[in-house]
CSV table of C-alpha atoms in Angstrom, one decimal:
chain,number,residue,atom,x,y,z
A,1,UNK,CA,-0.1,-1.6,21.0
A,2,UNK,CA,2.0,-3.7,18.4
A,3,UNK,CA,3.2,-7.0,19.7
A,4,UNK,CA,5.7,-9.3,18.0
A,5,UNK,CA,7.4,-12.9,19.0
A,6,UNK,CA,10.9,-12.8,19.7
A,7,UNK,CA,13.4,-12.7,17.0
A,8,UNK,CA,15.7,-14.5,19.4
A,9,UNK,CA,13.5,-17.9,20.6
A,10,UNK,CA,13.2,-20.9,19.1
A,11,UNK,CA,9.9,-21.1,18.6
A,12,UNK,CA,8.4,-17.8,16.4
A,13,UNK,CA,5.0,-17.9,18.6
A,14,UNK,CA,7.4,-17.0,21.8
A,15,UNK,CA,5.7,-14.2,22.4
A,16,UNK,CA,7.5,-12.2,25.6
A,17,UNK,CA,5.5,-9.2,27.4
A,18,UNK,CA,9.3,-7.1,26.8
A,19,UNK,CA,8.7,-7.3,22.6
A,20,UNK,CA,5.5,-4.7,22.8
A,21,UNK,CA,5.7,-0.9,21.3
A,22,UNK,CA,3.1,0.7,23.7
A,23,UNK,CA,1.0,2.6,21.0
A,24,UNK,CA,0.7,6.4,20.9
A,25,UNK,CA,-3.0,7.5,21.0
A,26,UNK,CA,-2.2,10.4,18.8
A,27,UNK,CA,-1.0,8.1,16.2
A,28,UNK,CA,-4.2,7.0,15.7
A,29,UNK,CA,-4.9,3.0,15.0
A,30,UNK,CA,-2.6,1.2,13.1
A,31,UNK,CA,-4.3,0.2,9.4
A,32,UNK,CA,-1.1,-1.7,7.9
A,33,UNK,CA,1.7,-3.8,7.7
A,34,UNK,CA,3.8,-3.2,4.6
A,35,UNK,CA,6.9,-4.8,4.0
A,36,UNK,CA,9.5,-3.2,1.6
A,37,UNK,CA,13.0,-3.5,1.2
A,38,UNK,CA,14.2,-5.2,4.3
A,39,UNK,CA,12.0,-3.5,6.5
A,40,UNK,CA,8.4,-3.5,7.4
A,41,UNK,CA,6.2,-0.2,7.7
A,42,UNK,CA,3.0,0.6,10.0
A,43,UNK,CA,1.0,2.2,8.6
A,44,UNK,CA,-1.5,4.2,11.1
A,45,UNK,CA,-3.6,7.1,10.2
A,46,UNK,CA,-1.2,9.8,11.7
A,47,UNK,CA,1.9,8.1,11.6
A,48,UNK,CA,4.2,5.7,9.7
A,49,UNK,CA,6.4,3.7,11.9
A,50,UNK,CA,9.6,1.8,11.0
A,51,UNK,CA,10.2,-1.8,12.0
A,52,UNK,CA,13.3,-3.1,11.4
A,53,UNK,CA,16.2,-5.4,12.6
A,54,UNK,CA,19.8,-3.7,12.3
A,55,UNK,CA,21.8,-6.9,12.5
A,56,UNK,CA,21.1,-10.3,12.6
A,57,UNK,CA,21.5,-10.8,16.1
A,58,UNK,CA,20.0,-7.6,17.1
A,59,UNK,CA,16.2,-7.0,18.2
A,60,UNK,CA,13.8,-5.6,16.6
A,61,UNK,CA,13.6,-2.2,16.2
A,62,UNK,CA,10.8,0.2,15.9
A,63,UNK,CA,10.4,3.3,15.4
A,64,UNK,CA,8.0,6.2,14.4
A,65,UNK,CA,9.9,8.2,11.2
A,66,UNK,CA,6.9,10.2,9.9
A,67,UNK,CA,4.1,12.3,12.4
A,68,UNK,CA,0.9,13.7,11.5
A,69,UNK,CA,1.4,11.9,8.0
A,70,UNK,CA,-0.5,8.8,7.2
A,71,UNK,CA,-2.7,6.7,5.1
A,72,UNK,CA,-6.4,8.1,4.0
A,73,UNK,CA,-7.6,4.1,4.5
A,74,UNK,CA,-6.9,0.1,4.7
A,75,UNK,CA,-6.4,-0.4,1.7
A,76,UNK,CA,-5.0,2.8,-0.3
A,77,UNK,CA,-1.6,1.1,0.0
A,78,UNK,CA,0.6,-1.3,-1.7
A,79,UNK,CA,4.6,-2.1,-2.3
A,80,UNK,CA,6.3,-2.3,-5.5
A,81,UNK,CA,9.7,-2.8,-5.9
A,82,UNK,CA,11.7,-0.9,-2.3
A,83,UNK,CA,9.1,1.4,-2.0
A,84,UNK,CA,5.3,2.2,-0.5
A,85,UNK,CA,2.9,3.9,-3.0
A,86,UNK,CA,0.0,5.4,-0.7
A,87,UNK,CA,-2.6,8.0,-0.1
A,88,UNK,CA,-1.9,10.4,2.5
A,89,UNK,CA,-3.4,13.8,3.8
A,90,UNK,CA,-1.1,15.2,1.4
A,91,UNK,CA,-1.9,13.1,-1.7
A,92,UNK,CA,-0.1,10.3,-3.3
A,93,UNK,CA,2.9,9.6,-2.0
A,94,UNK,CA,5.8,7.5,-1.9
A,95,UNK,CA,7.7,6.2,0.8
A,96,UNK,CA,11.4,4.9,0.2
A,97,UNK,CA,11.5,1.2,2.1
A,98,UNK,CA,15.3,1.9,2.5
A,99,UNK,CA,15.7,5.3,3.9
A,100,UNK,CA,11.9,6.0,5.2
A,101,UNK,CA,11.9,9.3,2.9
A,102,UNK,CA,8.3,10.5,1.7
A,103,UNK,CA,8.1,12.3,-1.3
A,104,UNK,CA,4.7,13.1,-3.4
A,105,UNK,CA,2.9,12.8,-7.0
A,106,UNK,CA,1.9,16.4,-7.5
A,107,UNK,CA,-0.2,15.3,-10.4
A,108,UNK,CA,-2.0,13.6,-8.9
A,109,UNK,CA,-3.3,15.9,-5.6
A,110,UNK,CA,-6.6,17.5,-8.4
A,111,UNK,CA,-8.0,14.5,-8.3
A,112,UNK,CA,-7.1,13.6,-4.6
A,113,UNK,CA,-8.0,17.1,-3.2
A,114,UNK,CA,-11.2,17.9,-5.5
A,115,UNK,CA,-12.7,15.2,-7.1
A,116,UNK,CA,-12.3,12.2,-4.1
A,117,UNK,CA,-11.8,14.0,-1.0
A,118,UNK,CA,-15.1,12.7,0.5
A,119,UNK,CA,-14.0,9.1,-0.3
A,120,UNK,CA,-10.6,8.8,0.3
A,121,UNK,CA,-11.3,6.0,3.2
A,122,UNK,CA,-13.1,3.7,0.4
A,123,UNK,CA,-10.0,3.8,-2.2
A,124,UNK,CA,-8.4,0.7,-2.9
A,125,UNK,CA,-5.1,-0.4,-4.6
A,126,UNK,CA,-2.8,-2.4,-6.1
A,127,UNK,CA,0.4,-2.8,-8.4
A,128,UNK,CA,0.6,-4.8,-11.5
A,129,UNK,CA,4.3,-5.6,-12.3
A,130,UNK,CA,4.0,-6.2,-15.7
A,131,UNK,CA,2.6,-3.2,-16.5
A,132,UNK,CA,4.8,-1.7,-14.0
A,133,UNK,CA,1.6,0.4,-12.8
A,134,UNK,CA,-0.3,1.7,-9.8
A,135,UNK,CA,-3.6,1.1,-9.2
A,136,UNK,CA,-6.1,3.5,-7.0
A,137,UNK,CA,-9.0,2.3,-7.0
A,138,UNK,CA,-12.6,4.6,-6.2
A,139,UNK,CA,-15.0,2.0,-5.9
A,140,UNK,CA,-17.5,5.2,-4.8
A,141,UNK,CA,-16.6,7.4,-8.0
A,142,UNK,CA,-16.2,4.4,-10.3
A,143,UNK,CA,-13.3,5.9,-11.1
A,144,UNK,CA,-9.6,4.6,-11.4
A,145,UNK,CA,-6.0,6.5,-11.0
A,146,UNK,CA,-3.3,4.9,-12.7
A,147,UNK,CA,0.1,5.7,-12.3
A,148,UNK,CA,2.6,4.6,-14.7
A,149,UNK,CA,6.0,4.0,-13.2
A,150,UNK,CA,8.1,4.0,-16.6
A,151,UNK,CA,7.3,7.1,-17.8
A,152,UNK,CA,6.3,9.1,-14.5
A,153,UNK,CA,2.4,10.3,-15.8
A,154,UNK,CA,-1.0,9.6,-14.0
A,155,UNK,CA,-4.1,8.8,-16.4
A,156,UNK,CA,-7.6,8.8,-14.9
A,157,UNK,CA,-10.2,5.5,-15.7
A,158,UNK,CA,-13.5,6.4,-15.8
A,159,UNK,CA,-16.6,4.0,-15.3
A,160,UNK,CA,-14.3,1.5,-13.5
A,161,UNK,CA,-17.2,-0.5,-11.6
A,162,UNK,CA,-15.1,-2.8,-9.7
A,163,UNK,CA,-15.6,-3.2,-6.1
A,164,UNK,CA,-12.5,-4.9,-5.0
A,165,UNK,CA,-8.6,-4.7,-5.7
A,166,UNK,CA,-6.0,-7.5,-5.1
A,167,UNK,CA,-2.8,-8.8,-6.9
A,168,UNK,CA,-1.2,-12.4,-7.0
A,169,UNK,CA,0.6,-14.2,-9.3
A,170,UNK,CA,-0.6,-14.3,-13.2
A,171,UNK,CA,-2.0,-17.8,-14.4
A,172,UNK,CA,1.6,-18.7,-15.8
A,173,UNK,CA,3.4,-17.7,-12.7
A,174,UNK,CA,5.7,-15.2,-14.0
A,175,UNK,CA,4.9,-11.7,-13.1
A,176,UNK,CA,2.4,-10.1,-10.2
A,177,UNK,CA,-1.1,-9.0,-11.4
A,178,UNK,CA,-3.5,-6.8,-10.2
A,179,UNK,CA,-6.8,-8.2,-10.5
A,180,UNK,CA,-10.1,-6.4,-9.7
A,181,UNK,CA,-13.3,-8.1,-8.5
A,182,UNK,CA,-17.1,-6.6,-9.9
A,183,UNK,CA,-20.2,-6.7,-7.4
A,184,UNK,CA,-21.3,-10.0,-9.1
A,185,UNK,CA,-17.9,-11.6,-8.2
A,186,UNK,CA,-16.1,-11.7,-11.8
A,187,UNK,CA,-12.5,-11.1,-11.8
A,188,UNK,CA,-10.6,-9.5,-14.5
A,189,UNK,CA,-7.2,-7.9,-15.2
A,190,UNK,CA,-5.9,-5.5,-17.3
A,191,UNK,CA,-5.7,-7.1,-21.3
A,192,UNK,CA,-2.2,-6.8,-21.6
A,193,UNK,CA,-1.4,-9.0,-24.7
A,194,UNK,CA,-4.5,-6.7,-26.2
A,195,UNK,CA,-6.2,-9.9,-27.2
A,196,UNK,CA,-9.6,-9.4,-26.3
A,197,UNK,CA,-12.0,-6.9,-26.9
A,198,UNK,CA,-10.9,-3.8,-25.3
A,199,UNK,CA,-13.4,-3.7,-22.6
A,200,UNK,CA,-13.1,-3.8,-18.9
A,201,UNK,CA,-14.8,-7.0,-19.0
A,202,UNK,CA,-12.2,-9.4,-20.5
């Protein structure tokens, strides 16, 4: 079940046994909460549900929009810009934060179907705004799918061996990095300004 305060009270920790969406078994569990555009997505492994407010006064809405479609894992997910980039049963896709719409990154499905179909729960991700790039991380493959939002192409990273994916704010506070974490705890991002040495490692 998903449980939220009410958008009317007072006090946002109001929470009210009427603002509860009884959860459907054959949705399976929810994984996320994804916000994008002015709505917020679950994420579940079966389903992707809509949460939304339709006026300002109005309650919450929610709503399931796509069935027997969901993430592949936790973390294969991330927003950039209005929209949801994901891995689903059907590949990559990406989900419109303004009218729910689901469409998918055909170049992509080799790699999804063949080469990381036994590890699609272990992929991470993450978007890097000033590269204006996807990140899909497979920490099991030590492999890395990149796709580049500017000119719609998917390049494969091999002998990426990170372990972790986040992003945040870059050290001058001007754009969202991605930032990927190695087994011994180092963190590095990608070398935009090309000013070290090339490596993974900078």
């Amino acid at each position: 079940d998903t449980l939220f305060s009410s958008a009317l009270h007072a006090s946002p920790e109001y929470f009210s046994t009427y603002n509860r969406r009884v959860g459907d078994p054959e949705d399976g569990r929810p994984l996320r909460f994804i916000r994008a555009g002015q709505s917020m997505f679950q994420l579940c492994y079966n389903a992707i549900v809509h949460i939304f407010k339709s006026g300002k006064l109005r309650p919450i809405q929610i709503e399931r929009i796509h069935e027997k479609r969901g993430i592949v894992g936790k973390d294969a997910a991330h927003s950039a810009g209005n929209s949801i980039f994901l891995i689903t049963g059907l590949g990559v896709g990406i989900l419109n934060g303004f009218d729910g719409s689901l469409s998918g990154v055909s170049s992509a499905d080799r790699v999804i179907f063949d080469d990381w179909k036994a590890s699609l729960a272990t992929i991470k991700s993450g978007y890097d705004s000033l590269m204006n790039a996807s990140f899909f991380l497979n920490a099991t493959e030590s492999q890395m799918l990149i796709i580049w939002h500017s000119t719609q192409v998917c390049t494969m990273l091999d002998g990426a061996n990170f372990v972790g994916v986040t992003e945040g704010p870059s050290l001058d506070g001007k754009n969202d990095r991605v930032y990927f974490v190695t087994a011994t705890g180092l963190i590095v991002s990608p070398d935009v300004a090309e000013t070290g040495s090339g490596t993974m490692w900078d």
